[in-house]
Short mmCIF file of C-alpha atoms in Angstrom, two decimals:
data_model
loop_
_atom_site.label_atom_id
_atom_site.label_comp_id
_atom_site.label_asym_id
_atom_site.label_seq_id
_atom_site.Cartn_x
_atom_site.Cartn_y
_atom_site.Cartn_z
CA MET A 23 5.59 -12.43 -14.68
CA SER A 24 5.78 -8.87 -13.40
CA GLU A 25 7.26 -8.78 -9.91
CA PRO A 26 6.16 -5.99 -7.57
CA VAL A 27 7.95 -2.65 -7.49
CA VAL A 28 8.88 -1.36 -4.00
CA ILE A 29 8.46 2.40 -3.52
CA LEU A 30 9.79 4.25 -0.48
CA MET A 31 8.11 7.63 0.07
CA THR A 32 10.51 10.33 1.37
CA PRO A 33 12.66 7.95 3.46
CA GLN A 34 14.91 9.60 6.02
CA MET A 35 17.71 7.14 6.82
CA GLY A 36 20.05 5.70 4.23
CA GLU A 37 20.49 2.66 6.46
CA ASN A 38 16.83 1.79 6.04
CA ILE A 39 16.99 2.16 2.26
CA GLY A 40 20.00 -0.16 2.16
CA ALA A 41 18.40 -2.72 4.47
CA ALA A 42 15.24 -2.63 2.35
CA ALA A 43 17.29 -3.26 -0.79
CA ARG A 44 19.09 -6.18 0.85
CA VAL A 45 15.90 -7.95 1.89
CA MET A 46 14.34 -7.28 -1.53
CA ALA A 47 17.31 -9.11 -3.07
CA ASN A 48 16.92 -11.93 -0.52
CA PHE A 49 13.38 -12.54 -1.75
CA GLY A 50 13.89 -11.85 -5.45
CA LEU A 51 12.56 -8.29 -5.84
CA THR A 52 14.70 -5.98 -7.96
CA ASP A 53 12.88 -2.70 -8.73
CA LEU A 54 13.31 -0.11 -5.93
CA ARG A 55 12.05 3.45 -6.35
CA ILE A 56 12.79 6.20 -3.84
CA VAL A 57 10.70 9.37 -3.75
CA ALA A 58 12.54 12.48 -2.54
CA PRO A 59 14.94 10.82 -0.05
CA ARG A 60 15.93 13.22 2.71
CA ASP A 61 19.67 12.78 2.23
CA GLY A 62 19.73 12.61 -1.57
CA TRP A 63 20.67 9.71 -3.80
CA PRO A 64 22.92 7.76 -4.08
CA ASN A 65 23.61 7.44 -0.33
CA PRO A 66 26.78 5.78 1.04
CA ARG A 67 24.98 4.61 4.20
CA ALA A 68 22.46 2.79 2.04
CA ALA A 69 25.21 1.12 0.05
CA ALA A 70 26.91 -0.04 3.27
CA MET A 71 23.72 -1.61 4.67
CA ALA A 72 22.75 -3.23 1.38
CA ALA A 73 25.55 -5.83 1.63
CA GLY A 74 26.01 -5.74 -2.14
CA ALA A 75 22.35 -5.79 -3.09
CA LEU A 76 22.42 -2.28 -4.58
CA ALA A 77 25.52 -3.08 -6.61
CA ASP A 78 24.48 -6.48 -7.92
CA VAL A 79 20.78 -7.25 -7.69
CA VAL A 80 18.46 -4.31 -7.06
CA THR A 81 18.04 -1.34 -9.39
CA ALA A 82 17.31 1.74 -7.28
CA ARG A 83 16.07 4.99 -8.81
CA ALA A 84 15.16 8.29 -7.15
CA PHE A 85 12.13 10.37 -8.20
CA GLU A 86 11.08 13.90 -7.27
CA ASN A 87 7.47 13.00 -6.50
CA LEU A 88 5.11 10.07 -6.18
CA GLU A 89 3.31 10.79 -9.44
CA ASP A 90 6.52 10.35 -11.45
CA ALA A 91 7.46 7.22 -9.52
CA VAL A 92 4.16 5.45 -10.27
CA SER A 93 3.50 6.65 -13.81
CA ASP A 94 3.97 3.18 -15.35
CA VAL A 95 2.56 1.24 -12.39
CA GLY A 96 -0.68 -0.75 -12.51
CA MET A 97 -2.02 -1.82 -9.11
CA LEU A 98 -0.70 0.39 -6.27
CA VAL A 99 -1.03 -0.75 -2.65
CA ALA A 100 -0.14 1.32 0.43
CA ALA A 101 1.58 -0.43 3.34
CA THR A 102 0.15 1.57 6.21
CA ALA A 103 -2.30 1.41 9.08
CA ARG A 104 -5.89 1.65 7.93
CA LYS A 105 -7.39 5.14 7.75
CA ARG A 106 -10.94 5.52 8.98
CA GLU A 107 -11.46 8.71 6.98
CA LEU A 108 -10.72 7.06 3.62
CA THR A 109 -12.76 4.40 1.83
CA THR A 110 -9.68 2.70 0.40
CA PRO A 111 -10.19 -1.08 0.84
CA VAL A 112 -7.96 -2.94 3.30
CA TRP A 113 -6.32 -6.19 2.19
CA SER A 114 -4.31 -8.80 4.06
CA LEU A 115 -0.83 -9.64 2.81
CA SER A 116 -2.09 -12.84 1.21
CA GLN A 117 -4.92 -11.01 -0.55
CA THR A 118 -2.43 -8.40 -1.74
CA VAL A 119 0.03 -10.97 -3.03
CA ALA A 120 -2.77 -12.89 -4.75
CA ALA A 121 -4.13 -9.75 -6.39
CA MET A 122 -0.65 -8.71 -7.50
CA GLY A 123 0.02 -12.18 -8.85
CA ALA A 124 -3.23 -12.11 -10.80
CA SER A 125 -2.35 -8.68 -12.21
CA ALA A 126 1.16 -9.69 -13.14
CA GLY A 127 0.23 -10.47 -16.74
CA ASP A 128 -0.61 -6.82 -17.29
CA ASP A 129 1.83 -4.50 -19.01
CA ALA A 130 2.02 -2.34 -15.89
CA PRO A 131 3.73 -3.87 -12.83
CA PRO A 132 2.09 -3.80 -9.39
CA ALA A 133 3.75 -1.75 -6.66
CA VAL A 134 3.73 -1.42 -2.89
CA LEU A 135 4.24 1.98 -1.28
CA PHE A 136 5.89 2.52 2.14
CA GLY A 137 5.76 5.79 4.06
CA PRO A 138 8.62 7.65 5.78
CA GLU A 139 9.97 6.48 9.15
CA ALA A 140 8.54 9.13 11.43
CA SER A 141 5.11 9.91 10.10
CA GLY A 142 3.85 7.16 7.79
CA LEU A 143 2.02 7.80 4.54
CA SER A 144 -0.04 10.96 4.06
CA ASN A 145 -3.70 10.72 3.16
CA ASP A 146 -2.82 12.41 -0.13
CA ALA A 147 -0.52 9.51 -0.98
CA ILE A 148 -3.00 6.86 0.18
CA ALA A 149 -5.70 8.43 -1.99
CA ARG A 150 -3.57 7.46 -5.01
CA CYS A 151 -3.68 3.78 -4.00
CA ASP A 152 -6.02 0.96 -4.94
CA ALA A 153 -5.83 -0.61 -1.48
CA ILE A 154 -4.11 -0.60 1.90
CA VAL A 155 -2.22 -3.74 2.92
CA SER A 156 -2.57 -4.38 6.64
CA TYR A 157 -0.10 -6.42 8.73
CA PRO A 158 -1.27 -8.58 11.68
CA VAL A 159 0.53 -6.41 14.24
CA ASN A 160 0.29 -6.11 18.01
CA THR A 161 -1.99 -3.10 18.40
CA ASP A 162 -0.08 -2.05 21.52
CA PHE A 163 3.18 -1.82 19.56
CA PRO A 164 2.24 -1.47 15.91
CA SER A 165 5.01 0.62 14.37
CA LEU A 166 7.41 -1.44 12.24
CA ASN A 167 10.85 -0.30 11.22
CA LEU A 168 10.72 0.65 7.53
CA ALA A 169 13.09 -2.08 6.33
CA GLN A 170 11.24 -4.65 8.48
CA ALA A 171 7.99 -3.67 6.80
CA VAL A 172 9.65 -4.21 3.42
CA ALA A 173 10.99 -7.57 4.67
CA VAL A 174 7.54 -8.84 5.59
CA PHE A 175 6.13 -7.83 2.21
CA ALA A 176 9.04 -9.28 0.24
CA PHE A 177 8.86 -12.56 2.14
CA SER A 178 5.09 -12.75 1.62
CA TRP A 179 5.57 -12.27 -2.12
CA ALA A 180 8.27 -14.96 -2.25
CA ALA A 181 6.12 -17.33 -0.19
CA GLY A 182 3.26 -16.80 -2.60
CA GLY A 183 0.90 -15.43 0.01
CA GLY A 184 0.42 -18.86 1.56
CA ASP A 185 1.81 -17.86 4.93
CA ALA A 186 -0.81 -15.27 5.78
CA PRO A 187 -4.45 -15.84 6.66
CA PRO A 188 -7.02 -13.40 5.35
CA VAL A 189 -7.97 -10.54 7.63
CA SER A 190 -11.58 -9.50 7.54
CA VAL A 191 -12.02 -6.80 4.97
CA ASP A 192 -14.75 -4.61 6.30
CA ALA A 193 -15.23 -2.47 3.22
CA PRO A 194 -18.15 -0.08 3.59
CA PRO A 195 -21.36 -1.41 2.05
CA PRO A 196 -22.28 -0.19 -1.41
CA ALA A 197 -25.17 2.24 -1.82
CA ALA A 198 -28.61 0.84 -2.43
CA LYS A 199 -29.35 0.25 -6.09
CA GLY A 200 -31.92 3.05 -6.10
CA ASP A 201 -29.31 5.57 -5.07
CA LEU A 202 -26.95 4.18 -7.66
CA ILE A 203 -29.57 4.39 -10.40
CA ALA A 204 -30.35 7.99 -9.45
CA LEU A 205 -26.65 8.75 -9.87
CA GLN A 206 -26.50 6.97 -13.23
CA GLU A 207 -29.53 8.80 -14.60
CA HIS A 208 -28.38 12.14 -13.18
CA LEU A 209 -25.09 11.85 -15.05
CA ILE A 210 -26.76 10.63 -18.23
CA ASP A 211 -29.28 13.49 -18.23
CA ALA A 212 -26.51 16.03 -17.63
CA LEU A 213 -24.38 14.55 -20.41
CA ASP A 214 -27.40 14.51 -22.70
CA ARG A 215 -27.98 18.22 -22.11
CA ALA A 216 -24.29 18.80 -22.88
CA GLY A 217 -24.55 16.97 -26.20
CA PHE A 218 -22.17 14.19 -25.11
CA PHE A 219 -24.04 11.28 -26.69
CA PHE A 220 -23.08 11.88 -30.28
CA PRO A 221 -23.59 10.60 -32.92
CA GLU A 222 -27.17 9.61 -32.16
CA SER A 223 -26.72 6.12 -33.61
CA LYS A 224 -24.27 5.31 -30.80
CA ALA A 225 -26.11 7.10 -28.01
CA ASP A 226 -27.75 4.01 -26.47
CA ALA A 227 -24.51 2.04 -26.31
CA MET A 228 -22.70 5.03 -24.83
CA LYS A 229 -25.36 5.38 -22.14
CA ARG A 230 -25.03 1.70 -21.25
CA GLY A 231 -21.28 2.18 -20.98
CA VAL A 232 -21.72 5.09 -18.57
CA ARG A 233 -24.16 3.10 -16.42
CA ALA A 234 -21.86 0.06 -16.27
CA LEU A 235 -18.90 2.20 -15.39
CA LEU A 236 -20.74 3.68 -12.42
CA ALA A 237 -22.14 0.31 -11.32
CA ARG A 238 -18.88 -1.59 -11.17
CA PRO A 239 -17.06 0.08 -8.27
CA GLY A 240 -19.74 -0.54 -5.66
CA PHE A 241 -19.73 3.13 -4.64
CA THR A 242 -20.96 3.84 -1.12
CA LEU A 243 -23.82 6.24 -0.46
CA PRO A 244 -21.48 9.10 0.60
CA GLU A 245 -19.55 8.53 -2.61
CA VAL A 246 -22.76 8.62 -4.64
CA ARG A 247 -23.67 11.92 -2.98
CA THR A 248 -20.24 13.36 -3.68
CA LEU A 249 -20.47 12.36 -7.33
CA ARG A 250 -23.95 13.83 -7.71
CA GLY A 251 -22.70 17.07 -6.16
CA ALA A 252 -19.79 17.06 -8.57
CA ILE A 253 -22.03 16.57 -11.60
CA LYS A 254 -24.29 19.41 -10.46
CA ALA A 255 -21.30 21.70 -9.89
CA LEU A 256 -19.80 20.92 -13.28
CA GLU A 257 -23.08 21.46 -15.09
CA GLU A 258 -23.97 24.69 -13.33
CA GLY A 259 -20.47 26.11 -13.52
CA PRO A 260 -19.06 28.64 -11.05
CA ARG A 261 -21.12 29.49 -7.95
CA PRO A 262 -23.14 32.72 -7.87
CA ALA A 263 -20.49 34.55 -5.82
CA ALA A 264 -17.92 33.75 -8.47
CA LEU A 265 -20.41 34.73 -11.14
CA ARG A 266 -21.03 38.03 -9.40
CA ARG A 267 -17.32 38.68 -9.26
CA LYS A 268 -17.10 37.87 -12.94
CA ALA A 269 -19.98 40.19 -13.79
CA GLN A 270 -18.40 42.94 -11.73
CA LYS A 271 -15.16 42.45 -13.55
CA ALA A 272 -16.94 42.70 -16.89
CA GLN A 273 -18.52 46.02 -15.84
CA ASP A 274 -15.15 47.30 -14.69
CA ASP A 275 -13.68 46.38 -18.04
CA PRO A 276 -15.88 48.04 -20.67
CA GLU A 277 -13.95 46.59 -23.59
CA ARG A 278 -15.35 43.12 -22.84
CA MET B 308 -0.90 -20.74 24.67
CA SER B 309 2.88 -20.75 24.80
CA GLU B 310 4.33 -18.30 22.31
CA PRO B 311 7.73 -19.06 20.76
CA VAL B 312 10.93 -17.93 22.43
CA VAL B 313 13.46 -16.16 20.16
CA ILE B 314 17.12 -17.06 20.81
CA LEU B 315 20.04 -15.17 19.26
CA MET B 316 23.28 -17.15 19.24
CA THR B 317 26.41 -15.00 19.88
CA PRO B 318 25.09 -11.89 18.07
CA GLN B 319 27.68 -9.25 17.23
CA MET B 320 25.81 -5.95 16.76
CA GLY B 321 23.64 -4.40 19.42
CA GLU B 322 21.64 -2.71 16.65
CA ASN B 323 20.51 -6.10 15.38
CA ILE B 324 19.46 -7.24 18.85
CA GLY B 325 17.41 -4.07 19.29
CA ALA B 326 15.81 -4.34 15.85
CA ALA B 327 14.95 -7.98 16.56
CA ALA B 328 13.30 -6.99 19.85
CA ARG B 329 11.30 -4.27 18.11
CA VAL B 330 9.87 -6.58 15.46
CA MET B 331 9.15 -9.27 18.07
CA ALA B 332 7.03 -6.70 19.91
CA ASN B 333 5.35 -5.72 16.64
CA PHE B 334 4.14 -9.29 16.19
CA GLY B 335 3.42 -10.14 19.81
CA LEU B 336 6.52 -12.13 20.84
CA THR B 337 7.98 -11.22 24.24
CA ASP B 338 10.67 -13.75 25.30
CA LEU B 339 14.14 -12.90 23.88
CA ARG B 340 17.23 -14.82 24.94
CA ILE B 341 20.74 -13.82 23.92
CA VAL B 342 23.61 -16.30 24.08
CA ALA B 343 27.06 -14.76 24.75
CA PRO B 344 26.58 -11.44 22.93
CA ARG B 345 29.90 -10.03 21.70
CA ASP B 346 29.45 -6.63 23.33
CA GLY B 347 27.91 -7.77 26.62
CA TRP B 348 24.44 -7.11 27.95
CA PRO B 349 22.63 -4.76 28.39
CA ASN B 350 23.71 -2.87 25.29
CA PRO B 351 22.82 0.81 24.70
CA ARG B 352 22.83 0.36 20.90
CA ALA B 353 20.23 -2.36 21.27
CA ALA B 354 18.06 -0.14 23.45
CA ALA B 355 18.26 2.69 20.90
CA MET B 356 17.17 0.47 18.00
CA ALA B 357 14.39 -1.21 19.97
CA ALA B 358 12.22 1.93 19.94
CA GLY B 359 10.93 1.13 23.42
CA ALA B 360 10.35 -2.59 22.89
CA LEU B 361 13.07 -3.64 25.36
CA ALA B 362 11.72 -1.30 28.03
CA ASP B 363 8.03 -2.07 27.67
CA VAL B 364 7.22 -5.28 25.83
CA VAL B 365 10.06 -7.74 25.39
CA THR B 366 11.94 -9.41 28.24
CA ALA B 367 15.55 -9.96 27.15
CA ARG B 368 17.96 -12.18 29.10
CA ALA B 369 21.57 -13.07 28.38
CA PHE B 370 22.99 -16.59 28.84
CA GLU B 371 26.54 -17.89 28.75
CA ASN B 372 25.81 -20.83 26.47
CA LEU B 373 23.09 -22.36 24.36
CA GLU B 374 22.41 -25.20 26.76
CA ASP B 375 21.47 -22.80 29.55
CA ALA B 376 19.34 -20.72 27.22
CA VAL B 377 17.23 -23.69 26.10
CA SER B 378 16.98 -25.58 29.38
CA ASP B 379 13.21 -25.03 29.73
CA VAL B 380 12.46 -25.12 25.99
CA GLY B 381 10.45 -27.84 24.27
CA MET B 382 10.65 -27.82 20.48
CA LEU B 383 13.78 -26.06 19.17
CA VAL B 384 14.04 -25.02 15.52
CA ALA B 385 17.13 -23.55 13.83
CA ALA B 386 16.65 -20.68 11.37
CA THR B 387 19.50 -21.33 8.98
CA ALA B 388 20.29 -22.58 5.52
CA ARG B 389 19.97 -26.34 5.23
CA LYS B 390 23.09 -28.36 5.92
CA ARG B 391 23.74 -31.30 3.67
CA GLU B 392 25.94 -32.99 6.25
CA LEU B 393 23.18 -33.17 8.89
CA THR B 394 20.04 -35.28 8.89
CA THR B 395 18.00 -32.63 10.74
CA PRO B 396 14.61 -32.32 8.99
CA VAL B 397 13.89 -29.12 7.05
CA TRP B 398 10.52 -27.40 7.52
CA SER B 399 8.90 -24.45 5.76
CA LEU B 400 7.82 -21.50 7.88
CA SER B 401 4.19 -22.58 7.77
CA GLN B 402 5.13 -26.13 8.84
CA THR B 403 7.22 -24.68 11.66
CA VAL B 404 4.49 -22.38 12.89
CA ALA B 405 1.93 -25.19 12.72
CA ALA B 406 4.21 -27.55 14.66
CA MET B 407 4.90 -24.87 17.27
CA GLY B 408 1.22 -24.13 17.58
CA ALA B 409 0.47 -27.83 18.08
CA SER B 410 3.17 -28.04 20.75
CA ALA B 411 1.95 -24.98 22.60
CA GLY B 412 -0.10 -27.01 25.07
CA ASP B 413 3.11 -28.48 26.44
CA ASP B 414 4.65 -27.07 29.61
CA ALA B 415 7.80 -26.16 27.70
CA PRO B 416 7.60 -23.34 25.14
CA PRO B 417 8.87 -23.78 21.57
CA ALA B 418 11.87 -21.72 20.47
CA VAL B 419 13.57 -20.57 17.29
CA LEU B 420 17.34 -20.16 17.15
CA PHE B 421 19.18 -17.62 14.98
CA GLY B 422 22.94 -17.68 14.32
CA PRO B 423 25.45 -14.82 14.47
CA GLU B 424 25.68 -12.26 11.67
CA ALA B 425 28.91 -13.31 10.00
CA SER B 426 28.99 -17.08 10.13
CA GLY B 427 25.52 -18.46 10.78
CA LEU B 428 24.80 -21.34 13.15
CA SER B 429 27.47 -23.95 13.83
CA ASN B 430 26.74 -27.59 13.17
CA ASP B 431 27.05 -28.13 16.92
CA ALA B 432 24.21 -25.74 17.57
CA ILE B 433 22.04 -27.13 14.77
CA ALA B 434 22.54 -30.60 16.16
CA ARG B 435 20.66 -29.47 19.28
CA CYS B 436 17.61 -28.65 17.19
CA ASP B 437 14.54 -30.66 16.22
CA ALA B 438 14.37 -29.11 12.78
CA ILE B 439 15.72 -26.43 10.45
CA VAL B 440 13.28 -23.77 9.23
CA SER B 441 14.07 -22.75 5.66
CA TYR B 442 13.07 -19.42 4.10
CA PRO B 443 12.10 -19.14 0.42
CA VAL B 444 15.16 -17.04 -0.46
CA ASN B 445 16.81 -16.09 -3.72
CA THR B 446 19.64 -18.64 -3.94
CA ASP B 447 21.86 -16.04 -5.61
CA PHE B 448 21.49 -13.68 -2.61
CA PRO B 449 20.45 -15.82 0.35
CA SER B 450 21.96 -14.11 3.39
CA LEU B 451 19.38 -12.22 5.45
CA ASN B 452 20.21 -9.57 8.00
CA LEU B 453 19.71 -11.09 11.47
CA ALA B 454 16.85 -8.79 12.49
CA GLN B 455 15.16 -9.33 9.10
CA ALA B 456 15.29 -13.07 9.67
CA VAL B 457 13.61 -12.55 13.05
CA ALA B 458 11.02 -10.29 11.37
CA VAL B 459 10.02 -12.97 8.87
CA PHE B 460 9.64 -15.58 11.62
CA ALA B 461 7.70 -13.25 13.95
CA PHE B 462 5.34 -12.22 11.16
CA SER B 463 4.78 -15.84 10.14
CA TRP B 464 3.88 -16.73 13.74
CA ALA B 465 1.47 -13.79 14.01
CA ALA B 466 -0.10 -14.66 10.67
CA GLY B 467 -0.73 -18.19 11.94
CA GLY B 468 1.11 -19.98 9.17
CA GLY B 469 -2.16 -21.20 7.70
CA ASP B 470 -2.76 -21.48 4.00
CA ALA B 471 -5.05 -18.68 2.93
CA PRO B 472 -7.32 -19.13 -0.06
CA PRO B 473 -6.42 -16.70 -2.81
CA VAL B 474 -9.00 -14.11 -3.73
CA SER B 475 -10.26 -14.43 -7.26
CA VAL B 476 -9.28 -11.40 -9.25
CA ASP B 477 -10.65 -11.65 -12.77
CA ALA B 478 -11.35 -7.98 -13.33
CA PRO B 479 -9.98 -6.25 -16.44
CA PRO B 480 -6.59 -4.65 -15.85
CA PRO B 481 -6.69 -1.16 -14.32
CA ALA B 482 -5.29 1.83 -16.18
CA ALA B 483 -1.69 2.77 -15.44
CA LYS B 484 -1.33 5.10 -12.48
CA GLY B 485 -0.30 7.97 -14.73
CA ASP B 486 -3.65 7.79 -16.58
CA LEU B 487 -5.57 7.57 -13.32
CA ILE B 488 -3.74 10.56 -11.87
CA ALA B 489 -4.54 12.57 -14.99
CA LEU B 490 -8.22 11.73 -14.49
CA GLN B 491 -8.13 12.65 -10.80
CA GLU B 492 -6.46 15.99 -11.45
CA HIS B 493 -8.71 16.74 -14.43
CA LEU B 494 -11.83 16.31 -12.29
CA ILE B 495 -10.35 18.24 -9.38
CA ASP B 496 -9.34 21.16 -11.61
CA ALA B 497 -12.79 21.25 -13.20
CA LEU B 498 -14.53 21.13 -9.81
CA ASP B 499 -12.19 23.82 -8.53
CA ARG B 500 -13.18 26.09 -11.40
CA ALA B 501 -16.83 25.38 -10.59
CA GLY B 502 -16.37 26.41 -6.95
CA PHE B 503 -17.09 22.88 -5.67
CA PHE B 504 -14.45 22.82 -2.95
CA PHE B 505 -16.19 24.99 -0.45
CA PRO B 506 -15.67 26.06 2.33
CA GLU B 507 -11.96 26.50 1.80
CA SER B 508 -11.12 24.96 5.18
CA LYS B 509 -12.46 21.61 3.93
CA ALA B 510 -11.06 21.84 0.41
CA ASP B 511 -7.99 19.63 0.95
CA ALA B 512 -10.00 16.84 2.61
CA MET B 513 -12.62 17.04 -0.15
CA LYS B 514 -9.92 16.76 -2.82
CA ARG B 515 -8.44 13.70 -1.08
CA GLY B 516 -11.92 12.21 -1.00
CA VAL B 517 -12.37 12.73 -4.74
CA ARG B 518 -8.96 11.18 -5.48
CA ALA B 519 -9.66 8.17 -3.27
CA LEU B 520 -13.10 7.73 -4.80
CA LEU B 521 -11.60 7.56 -8.30
CA ALA B 522 -8.69 5.33 -7.21
CA ARG B 523 -10.82 2.66 -5.56
CA PRO B 524 -12.66 1.11 -8.51
CA GLY B 525 -9.60 0.17 -10.54
CA PHE B 526 -11.03 1.86 -13.63
CA THR B 527 -9.71 0.57 -16.94
CA LEU B 528 -8.13 2.86 -19.50
CA PRO B 529 -11.30 3.02 -21.66
CA GLU B 530 -13.27 3.91 -18.54
CA VAL B 531 -10.77 6.62 -17.67
CA ARG B 532 -11.13 8.04 -21.19
CA THR B 533 -14.91 7.99 -20.97
CA LEU B 534 -14.87 9.78 -17.63
CA ARG B 535 -12.48 12.44 -18.89
CA GLY B 536 -14.72 13.01 -21.89
CA ALA B 537 -17.71 13.30 -19.58
CA ILE B 538 -16.00 15.86 -17.35
CA LYS B 539 -15.04 17.91 -20.39
CA ALA B 540 -18.57 17.80 -21.79
CA LEU B 541 -20.14 18.80 -18.48
CA GLU B 542 -17.76 21.67 -17.99
CA GLU B 543 -18.05 23.03 -21.50
CA GLY B 544 -21.80 22.69 -21.62
CA PRO B 545 -23.93 22.14 -24.72
CA ARG B 546 -22.29 21.66 -28.12
CA PRO B 547 -22.61 24.44 -30.68
CA ALA B 548 -25.47 22.72 -32.55
CA ALA B 549 -27.46 22.34 -29.35
CA LEU B 550 -26.65 25.92 -28.45
CA ARG B 551 -27.95 27.08 -31.79
CA ARG B 552 -31.18 25.15 -31.26
CA LYS B 553 -31.49 26.67 -27.79
CA ALA B 554 -30.82 30.15 -29.10
CA GLN B 555 -33.40 29.62 -31.82
CA LYS B 556 -35.93 28.47 -29.25
CA ALA B 557 -35.23 31.55 -27.14
CA GLN B 558 -35.87 33.80 -30.14
CA ASP B 559 -39.12 31.94 -30.87
CA ASP B 560 -40.24 32.46 -27.28
CA PRO B 561 -39.75 36.18 -26.52
CA GLU B 562 -40.99 35.88 -22.94
CA ARG B 563 -37.83 34.05 -21.88
#
């Protein structure tokens, strides 16, 4: 079974990295990845706080950016406060552990991503994630120490998710089916005009595949609108202003 | 309802006391008692690590001995490895939290007792306790940092200790993050070329929205490939054969 990878995004203090490694080892996690640590890697303060975990149990590797750190990862979950401006679903710890356990037969391991001490995870990083895992914190004092946040996750994994009740997941409602169908047919018509459904003998099956692919996520209405805008933009190509600039450039360059 | 008291037995490092106070505040615990701390009390290192918890949320009091610290306590549970030479019952965290919750109507609050960093709880101290609470640790690396041990207890209390039903996750496995990122950046580059991210002041937020939208569904690798093919087709426009037919039609219809 694939155990979760722990990823620390641009951590500042070596002590926190070491404490995170120690508690990972306590609860049987062994794959630690560190993205752009402030003080470089390896870090003697981390080794001191790890109480032997970095020498004996946990494999820690540093990466230059998040994309490299997650390239072989399957499910990616962000440990952060929920963001109202993103549609990323919010899971409890027990839901997260259950989902990771169910995905553990996959080739790609699941991973949990923790932000830096001072600022938390950026929206850019969260947008890479399948879900946010939310802790049942005191809203008047919500900010956990980084290594404590890792401790709670690692314990929850070791306990099998049984120690956490589900929090209500108030995912935004999916768009009405009519809006979804309009999106499906918009994309299919555009792809048809582009000659995408080829050869003709496979066209019907390909169209079904495109419809199913768009139906599965439960896109919200704003997402449907964004996707329809994207299809229109791709089909029409650059905006008139850009076109005008292009035309001007062609006039200025008589060899074209 | 009476929340659990946290008692630290002869702790050595102020940093650990402060980190324990911080994570207590994170999970809504406010009564910290410290028995004969090595470096006295108050302790500036504890205050620094508490990130405000000792000033604002948690009430910390020092006692000379365990008996004084527990004089008003009802149920007392020792957080320590099990001791074969004692008959004290051993509970899981969820059993402990359930028992404490059931006892919370009593006048006397429940309490959990943590031993000092180096040596753990003495048999004398454990003998004062109603039960031992055992953590699901890696037996090859069982020794938790003191503040991490408090974190796991405080989280378990906040989470209610109940058994949560697992969510059913029988979806096909998502593509590896590297494949998903390639899809996200492919679409963003194509939309950028088409002038989609406009006005420029909103471009970064729009790009995050597109990334999050593609991350949420957990698309499979075949779905990722289909979507990349669709983006390419839309951007490149009609295939040569279709173009030829269109060109032919334009010739046949000189008014166009």
